[in-house]
PDB file of C-alpha atoms in Angstrom:
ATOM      1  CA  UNK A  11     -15.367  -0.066  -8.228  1.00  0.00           C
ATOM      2  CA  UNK A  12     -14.087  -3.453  -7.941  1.00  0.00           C
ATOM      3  CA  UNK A  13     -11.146  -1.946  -6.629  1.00  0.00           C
ATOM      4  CA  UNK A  14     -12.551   0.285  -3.763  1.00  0.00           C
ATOM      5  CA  UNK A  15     -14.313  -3.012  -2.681  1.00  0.00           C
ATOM      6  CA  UNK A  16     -11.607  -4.763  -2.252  1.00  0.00           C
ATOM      7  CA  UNK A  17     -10.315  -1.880  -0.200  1.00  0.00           C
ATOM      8  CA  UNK A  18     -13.393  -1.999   1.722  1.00  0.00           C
ATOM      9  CA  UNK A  19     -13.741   1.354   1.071  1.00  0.00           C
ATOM     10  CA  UNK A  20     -17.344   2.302   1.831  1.00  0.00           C
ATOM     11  CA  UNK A  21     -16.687   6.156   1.054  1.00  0.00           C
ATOM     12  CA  UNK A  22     -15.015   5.396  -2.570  1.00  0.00           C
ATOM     13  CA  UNK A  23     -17.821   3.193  -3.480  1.00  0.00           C
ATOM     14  CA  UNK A  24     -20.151   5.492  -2.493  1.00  0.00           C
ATOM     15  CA  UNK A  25     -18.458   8.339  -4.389  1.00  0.00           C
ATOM     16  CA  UNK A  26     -18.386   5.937  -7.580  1.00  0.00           C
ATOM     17  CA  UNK A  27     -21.915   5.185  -7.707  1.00  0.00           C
ATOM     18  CA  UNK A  28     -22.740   8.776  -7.320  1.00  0.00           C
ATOM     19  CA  UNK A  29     -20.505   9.434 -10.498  1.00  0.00           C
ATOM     20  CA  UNK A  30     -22.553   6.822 -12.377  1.00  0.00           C
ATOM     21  CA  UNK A  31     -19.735   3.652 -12.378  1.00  0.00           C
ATOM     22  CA  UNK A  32     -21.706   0.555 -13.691  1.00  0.00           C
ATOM     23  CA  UNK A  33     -22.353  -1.745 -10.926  1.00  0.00           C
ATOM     24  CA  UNK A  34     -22.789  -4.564 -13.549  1.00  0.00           C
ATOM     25  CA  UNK A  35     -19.277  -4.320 -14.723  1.00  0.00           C
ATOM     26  CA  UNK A  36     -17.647  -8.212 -14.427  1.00  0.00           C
ATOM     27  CA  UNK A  37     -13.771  -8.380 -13.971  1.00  0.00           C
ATOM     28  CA  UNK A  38     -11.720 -10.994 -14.973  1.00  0.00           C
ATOM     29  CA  UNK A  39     -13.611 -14.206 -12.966  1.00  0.00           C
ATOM     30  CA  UNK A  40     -17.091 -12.528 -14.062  1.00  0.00           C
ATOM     31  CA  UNK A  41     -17.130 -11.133 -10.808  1.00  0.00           C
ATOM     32  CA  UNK A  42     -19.402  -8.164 -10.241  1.00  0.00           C
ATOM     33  CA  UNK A  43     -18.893  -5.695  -7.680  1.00  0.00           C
ATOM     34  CA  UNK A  44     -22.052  -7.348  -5.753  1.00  0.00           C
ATOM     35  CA  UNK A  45     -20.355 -10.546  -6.168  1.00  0.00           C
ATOM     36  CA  UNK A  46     -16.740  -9.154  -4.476  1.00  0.00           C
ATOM     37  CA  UNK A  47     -18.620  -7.457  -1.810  1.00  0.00           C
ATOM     38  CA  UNK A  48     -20.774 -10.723  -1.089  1.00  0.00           C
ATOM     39  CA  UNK A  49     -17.855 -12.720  -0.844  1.00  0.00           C
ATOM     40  CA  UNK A  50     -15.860 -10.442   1.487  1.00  0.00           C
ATOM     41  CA  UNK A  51     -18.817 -10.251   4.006  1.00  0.00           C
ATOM     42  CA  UNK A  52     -19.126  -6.544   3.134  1.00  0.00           C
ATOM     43  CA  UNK A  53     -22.701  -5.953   4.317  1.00  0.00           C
ATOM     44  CA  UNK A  54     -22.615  -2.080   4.015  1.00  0.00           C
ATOM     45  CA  UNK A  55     -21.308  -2.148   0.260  1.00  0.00           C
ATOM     46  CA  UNK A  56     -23.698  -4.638  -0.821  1.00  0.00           C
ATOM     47  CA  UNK A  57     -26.471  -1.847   0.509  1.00  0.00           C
ATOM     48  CA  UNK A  58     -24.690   0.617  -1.098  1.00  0.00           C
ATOM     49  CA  UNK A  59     -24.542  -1.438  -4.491  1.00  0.00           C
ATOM     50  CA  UNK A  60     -28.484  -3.138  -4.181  1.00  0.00           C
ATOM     51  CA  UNK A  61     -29.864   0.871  -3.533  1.00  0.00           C
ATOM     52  CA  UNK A  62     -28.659   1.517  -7.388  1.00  0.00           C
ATOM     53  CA  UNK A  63     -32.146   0.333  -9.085  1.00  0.00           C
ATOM     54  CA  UNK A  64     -29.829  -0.834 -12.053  1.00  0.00           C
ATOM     55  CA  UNK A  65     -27.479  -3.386 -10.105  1.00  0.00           C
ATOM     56  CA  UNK A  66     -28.345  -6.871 -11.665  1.00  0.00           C
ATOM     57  CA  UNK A  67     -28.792  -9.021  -7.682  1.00  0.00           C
ATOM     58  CA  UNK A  68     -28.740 -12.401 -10.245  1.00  0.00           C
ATOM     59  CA  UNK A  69     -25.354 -11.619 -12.045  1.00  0.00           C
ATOM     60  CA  UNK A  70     -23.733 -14.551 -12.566  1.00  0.00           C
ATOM     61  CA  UNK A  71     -19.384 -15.092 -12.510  1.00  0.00           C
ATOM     62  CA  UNK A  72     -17.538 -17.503 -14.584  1.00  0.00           C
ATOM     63  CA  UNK A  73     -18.510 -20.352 -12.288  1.00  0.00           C
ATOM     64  CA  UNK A  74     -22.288 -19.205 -13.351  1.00  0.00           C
ATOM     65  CA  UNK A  75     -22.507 -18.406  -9.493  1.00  0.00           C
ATOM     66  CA  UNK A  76     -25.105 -15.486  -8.278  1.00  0.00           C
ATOM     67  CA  UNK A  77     -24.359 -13.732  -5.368  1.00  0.00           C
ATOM     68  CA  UNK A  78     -26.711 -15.364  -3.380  1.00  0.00           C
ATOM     69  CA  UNK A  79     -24.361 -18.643  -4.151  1.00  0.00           C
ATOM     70  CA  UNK A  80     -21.761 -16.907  -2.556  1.00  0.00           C
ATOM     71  CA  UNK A  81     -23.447 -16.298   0.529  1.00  0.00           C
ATOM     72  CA  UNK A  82     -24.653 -19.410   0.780  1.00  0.00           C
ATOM     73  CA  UNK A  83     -20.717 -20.818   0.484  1.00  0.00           C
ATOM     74  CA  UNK A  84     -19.704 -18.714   2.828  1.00  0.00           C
ATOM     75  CA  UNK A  85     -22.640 -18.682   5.360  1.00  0.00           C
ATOM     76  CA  UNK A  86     -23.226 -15.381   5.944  1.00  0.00           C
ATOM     77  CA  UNK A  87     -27.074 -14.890   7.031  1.00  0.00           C
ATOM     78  CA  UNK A  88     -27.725 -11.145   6.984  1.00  0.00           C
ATOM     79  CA  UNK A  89     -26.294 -10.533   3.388  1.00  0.00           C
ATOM     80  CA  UNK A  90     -28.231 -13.844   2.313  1.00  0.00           C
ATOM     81  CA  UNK A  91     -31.309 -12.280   3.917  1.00  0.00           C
ATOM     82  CA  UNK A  92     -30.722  -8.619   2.364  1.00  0.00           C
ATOM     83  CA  UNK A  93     -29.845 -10.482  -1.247  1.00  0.00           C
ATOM     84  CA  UNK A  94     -33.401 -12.671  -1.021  1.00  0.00           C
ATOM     85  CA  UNK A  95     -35.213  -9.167   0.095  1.00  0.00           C
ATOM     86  CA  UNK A  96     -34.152  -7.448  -3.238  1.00  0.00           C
ATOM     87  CA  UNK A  97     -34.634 -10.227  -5.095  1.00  0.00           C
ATOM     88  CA  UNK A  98     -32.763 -12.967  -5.685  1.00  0.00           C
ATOM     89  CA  UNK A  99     -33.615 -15.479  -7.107  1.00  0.00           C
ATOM     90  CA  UNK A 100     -33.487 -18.613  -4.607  1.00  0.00           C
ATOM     91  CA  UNK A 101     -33.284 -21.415  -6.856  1.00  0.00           C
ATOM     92  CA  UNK A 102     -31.471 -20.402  -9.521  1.00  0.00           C
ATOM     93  CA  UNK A 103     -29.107 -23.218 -10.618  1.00  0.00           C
ATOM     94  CA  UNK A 104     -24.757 -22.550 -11.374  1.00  0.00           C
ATOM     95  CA  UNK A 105     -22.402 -24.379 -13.833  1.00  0.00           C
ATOM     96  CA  UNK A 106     -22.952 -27.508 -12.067  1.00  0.00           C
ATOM     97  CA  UNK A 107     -26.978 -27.079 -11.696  1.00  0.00           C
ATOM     98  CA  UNK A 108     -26.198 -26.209  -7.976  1.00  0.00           C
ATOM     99  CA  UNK A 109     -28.864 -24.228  -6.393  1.00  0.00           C
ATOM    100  CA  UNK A 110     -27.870 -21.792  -3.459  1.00  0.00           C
ATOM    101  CA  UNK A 111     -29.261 -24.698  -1.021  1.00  0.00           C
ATOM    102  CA  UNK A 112     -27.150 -27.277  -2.372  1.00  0.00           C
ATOM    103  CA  UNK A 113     -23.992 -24.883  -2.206  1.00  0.00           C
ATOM    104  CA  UNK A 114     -25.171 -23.732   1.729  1.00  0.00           C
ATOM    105  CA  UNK A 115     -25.513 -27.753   2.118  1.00  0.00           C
ATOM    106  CA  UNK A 116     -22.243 -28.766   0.739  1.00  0.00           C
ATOM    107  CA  UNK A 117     -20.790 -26.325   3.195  1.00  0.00           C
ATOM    108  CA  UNK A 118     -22.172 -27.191   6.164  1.00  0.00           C
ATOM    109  CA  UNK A 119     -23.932 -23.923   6.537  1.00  0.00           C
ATOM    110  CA  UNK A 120     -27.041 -24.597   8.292  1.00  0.00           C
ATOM    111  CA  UNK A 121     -28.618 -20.938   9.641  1.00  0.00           C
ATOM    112  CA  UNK A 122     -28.524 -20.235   6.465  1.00  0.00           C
ATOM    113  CA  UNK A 123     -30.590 -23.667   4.841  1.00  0.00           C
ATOM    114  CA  UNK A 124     -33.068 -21.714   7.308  1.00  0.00           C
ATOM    115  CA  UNK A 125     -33.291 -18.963   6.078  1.00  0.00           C
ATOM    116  CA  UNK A 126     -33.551 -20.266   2.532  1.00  0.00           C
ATOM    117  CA  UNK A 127     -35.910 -22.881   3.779  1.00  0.00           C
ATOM    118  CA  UNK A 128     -38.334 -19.730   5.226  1.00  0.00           C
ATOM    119  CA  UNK A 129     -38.082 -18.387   1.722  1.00  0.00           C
ATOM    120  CA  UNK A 130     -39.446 -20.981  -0.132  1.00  0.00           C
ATOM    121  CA  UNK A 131     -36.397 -22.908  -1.198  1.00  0.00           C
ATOM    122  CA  UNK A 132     -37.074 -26.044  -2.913  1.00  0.00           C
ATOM    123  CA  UNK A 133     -34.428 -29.270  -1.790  1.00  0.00           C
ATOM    124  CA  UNK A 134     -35.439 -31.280  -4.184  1.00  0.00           C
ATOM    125  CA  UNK A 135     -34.340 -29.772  -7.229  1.00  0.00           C
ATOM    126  CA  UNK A 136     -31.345 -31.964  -8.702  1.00  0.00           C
ATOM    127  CA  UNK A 137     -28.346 -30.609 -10.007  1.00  0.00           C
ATOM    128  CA  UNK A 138     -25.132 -32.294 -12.015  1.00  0.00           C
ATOM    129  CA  UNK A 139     -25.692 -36.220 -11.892  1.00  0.00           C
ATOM    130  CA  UNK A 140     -29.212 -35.907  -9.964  1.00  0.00           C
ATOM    131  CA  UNK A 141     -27.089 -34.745  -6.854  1.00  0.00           C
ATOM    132  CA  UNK A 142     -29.846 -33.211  -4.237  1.00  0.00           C
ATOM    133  CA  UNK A 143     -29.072 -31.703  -1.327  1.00  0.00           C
ATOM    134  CA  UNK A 144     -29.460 -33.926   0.932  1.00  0.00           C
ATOM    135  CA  UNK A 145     -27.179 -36.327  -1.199  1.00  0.00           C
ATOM    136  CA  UNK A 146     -24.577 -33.174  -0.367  1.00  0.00           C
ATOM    137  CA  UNK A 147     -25.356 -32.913   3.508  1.00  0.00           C
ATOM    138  CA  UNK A 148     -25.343 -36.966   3.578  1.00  0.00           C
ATOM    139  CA  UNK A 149     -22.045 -36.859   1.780  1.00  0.00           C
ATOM    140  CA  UNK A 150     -20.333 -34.497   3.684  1.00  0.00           C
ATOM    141  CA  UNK A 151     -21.634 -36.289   7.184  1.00  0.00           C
ATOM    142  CA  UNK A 152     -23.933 -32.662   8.241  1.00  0.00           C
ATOM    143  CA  UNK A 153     -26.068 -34.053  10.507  1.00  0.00           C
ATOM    144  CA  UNK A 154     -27.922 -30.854  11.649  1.00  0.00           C
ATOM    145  CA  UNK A 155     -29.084 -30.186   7.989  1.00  0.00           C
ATOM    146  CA  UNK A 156     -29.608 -34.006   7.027  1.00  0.00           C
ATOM    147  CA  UNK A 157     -32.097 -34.111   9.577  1.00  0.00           C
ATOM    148  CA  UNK A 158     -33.566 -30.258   8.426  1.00  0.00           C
ATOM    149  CA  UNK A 159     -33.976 -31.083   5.007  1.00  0.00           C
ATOM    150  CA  UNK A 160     -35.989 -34.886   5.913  1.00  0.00           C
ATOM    151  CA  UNK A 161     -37.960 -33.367   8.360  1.00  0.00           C
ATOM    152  CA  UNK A 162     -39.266 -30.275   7.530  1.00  0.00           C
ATOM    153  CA  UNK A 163     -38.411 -29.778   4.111  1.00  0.00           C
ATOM    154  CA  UNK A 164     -39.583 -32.241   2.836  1.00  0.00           C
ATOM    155  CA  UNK A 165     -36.045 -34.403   1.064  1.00  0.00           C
ATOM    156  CA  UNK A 166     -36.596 -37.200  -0.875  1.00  0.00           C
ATOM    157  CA  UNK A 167     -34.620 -39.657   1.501  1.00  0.00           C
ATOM    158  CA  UNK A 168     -34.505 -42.418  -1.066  1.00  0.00           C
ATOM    159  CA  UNK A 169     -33.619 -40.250  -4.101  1.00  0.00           C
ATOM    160  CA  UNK A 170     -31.117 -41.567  -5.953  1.00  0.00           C
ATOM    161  CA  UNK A 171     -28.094 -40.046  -8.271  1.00  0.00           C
ATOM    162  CA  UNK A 172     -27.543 -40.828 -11.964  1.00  0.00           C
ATOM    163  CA  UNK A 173     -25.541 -43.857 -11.086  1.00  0.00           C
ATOM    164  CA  UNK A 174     -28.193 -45.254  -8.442  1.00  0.00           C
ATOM    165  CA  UNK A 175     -26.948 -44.007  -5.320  1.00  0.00           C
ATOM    166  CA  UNK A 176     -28.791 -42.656  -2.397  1.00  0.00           C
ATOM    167  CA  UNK A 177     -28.140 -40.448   0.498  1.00  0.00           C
ATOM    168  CA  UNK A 178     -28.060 -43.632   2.357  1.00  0.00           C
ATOM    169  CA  UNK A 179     -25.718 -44.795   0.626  1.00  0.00           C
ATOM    170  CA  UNK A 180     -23.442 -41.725   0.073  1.00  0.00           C
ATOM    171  CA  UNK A 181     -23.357 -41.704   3.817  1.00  0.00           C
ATOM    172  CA  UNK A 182     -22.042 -45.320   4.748  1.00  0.00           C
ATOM    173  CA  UNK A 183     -19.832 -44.909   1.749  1.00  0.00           C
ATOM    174  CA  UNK A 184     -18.101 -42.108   3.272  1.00  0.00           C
ATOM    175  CA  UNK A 185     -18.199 -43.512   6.755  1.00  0.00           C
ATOM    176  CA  UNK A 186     -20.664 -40.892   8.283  1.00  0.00           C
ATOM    177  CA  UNK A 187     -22.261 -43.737  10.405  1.00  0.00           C
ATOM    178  CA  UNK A 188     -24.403 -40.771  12.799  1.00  0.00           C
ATOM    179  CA  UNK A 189     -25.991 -39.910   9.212  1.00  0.00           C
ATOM    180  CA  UNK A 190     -26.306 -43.679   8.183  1.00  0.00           C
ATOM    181  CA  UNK A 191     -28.455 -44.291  11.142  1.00  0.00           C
ATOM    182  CA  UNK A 192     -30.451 -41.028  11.262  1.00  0.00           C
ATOM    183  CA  UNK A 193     -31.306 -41.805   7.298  1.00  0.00           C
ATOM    184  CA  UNK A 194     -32.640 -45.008   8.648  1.00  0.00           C
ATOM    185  CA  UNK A 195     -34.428 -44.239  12.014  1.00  0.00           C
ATOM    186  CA  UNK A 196     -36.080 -41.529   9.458  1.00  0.00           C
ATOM    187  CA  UNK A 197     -37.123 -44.187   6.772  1.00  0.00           C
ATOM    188  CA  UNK A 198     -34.240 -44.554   4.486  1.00  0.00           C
ATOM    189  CA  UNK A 199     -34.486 -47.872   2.083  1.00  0.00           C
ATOM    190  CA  UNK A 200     -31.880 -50.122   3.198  1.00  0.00           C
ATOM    191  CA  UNK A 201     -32.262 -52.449   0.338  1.00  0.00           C
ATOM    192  CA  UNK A 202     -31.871 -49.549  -2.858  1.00  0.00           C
ATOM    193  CA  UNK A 203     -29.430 -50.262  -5.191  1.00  0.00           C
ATOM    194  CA  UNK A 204     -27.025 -48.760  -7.080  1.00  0.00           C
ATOM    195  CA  UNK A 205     -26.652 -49.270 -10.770  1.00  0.00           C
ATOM    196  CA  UNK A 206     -23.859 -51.525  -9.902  1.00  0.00           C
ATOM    197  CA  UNK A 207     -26.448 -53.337  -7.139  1.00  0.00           C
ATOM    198  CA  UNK A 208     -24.917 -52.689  -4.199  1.00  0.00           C
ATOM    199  CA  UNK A 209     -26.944 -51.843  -0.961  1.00  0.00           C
ATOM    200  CA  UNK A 210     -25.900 -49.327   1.103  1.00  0.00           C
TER     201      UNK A 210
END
């Protein structure tokens, strides 16, 4: 099965699942067949794969990634959509406590922070080191979502990580100065400090 996905071969995959192949079965990276077809974008054979009642949609790889992670990653809307209408689960955490908004964030992927937003997503969940998303989008200088997340979702703006920092501060540290002053026109703390007192 694994295989005929990586074909993209929509007529062997259907002829496997007919013949009862497991569509739970993990390869080497923990990868199921949902998980190969999410991350090559393959729409069709993720239909074909979330019509078999017994196809697990929160499988997680060796990364402890769902599917829906890998959408996120890789922005794609409609499987993200599809995945969240059989389903999955939206803030389900991987390896590093990342939730499917935090990956989408980290990646710059905003339509689909939408979507996940529509759905109920929750931003301030924290993952490894009390990293939120916004701390991501601030980090990687995504104004777009920065912005998104403060305004309508809700983001703590002055949340800080293990070590003290905020997204403030994430963002002059990495020189995003258009996020720097966004942060502040939309409240950000100018005087937090770190656990090693530095302001942003």
């Amino acid at each position: 099965l694994h295989n005929a996905i990586s074909l993209s071969n929509e007529e062997a995959v259907k002829f496997l699942l007919l013949n009862n192949a497991n569509p739970n079965l993990a390869n080497g990276r923990g990868s199921t067949p949902l998980h190969l077809a999410t991350e090559k974008h393959l729409k069709p054979l993720v239909e074909l794969l979330l019509g078999r009642r017994s196809t697990n949609v929160n499988a997680k790889d060796e990364d402890q990634y769902t599917p829906l992670h890998w959408a996120a990653q890789s922005g794609d809307e409609a499987i993200t959509r599809l995945l969240l209408d059989r389903g999955a689960a939206i803030n389900e955490p991987d390896g590093q406590g990342r939730t499917p908004a935090h990956v989408a964030c980290q990646h710059g992927q905003e339509n689909v922070i939408r979507v996940l937003l529509s759905r109920g997503a929750d931003v301030r969940i924290k993952g490894k080191d009390n990293w939120t998303a916004l701390h991501l989008a601030a980090w990687q200088g995504y104004l777009g979502i920065v912005k998104l997340l403060v305004k309508q979702a809700g983001a703590d703006i002055n949340g800080q990580t293990v070590d003290g920092r905020t997204p403030l501060h994430l963002a002059s540290h990495r020189g995003q100065y258009r996020v720097a002053r966004i942060l502040i026109e939309l409240g950000a703390d100018v005087q937090m400090t770190t656990a090693g007192l530095n302001t942003p």
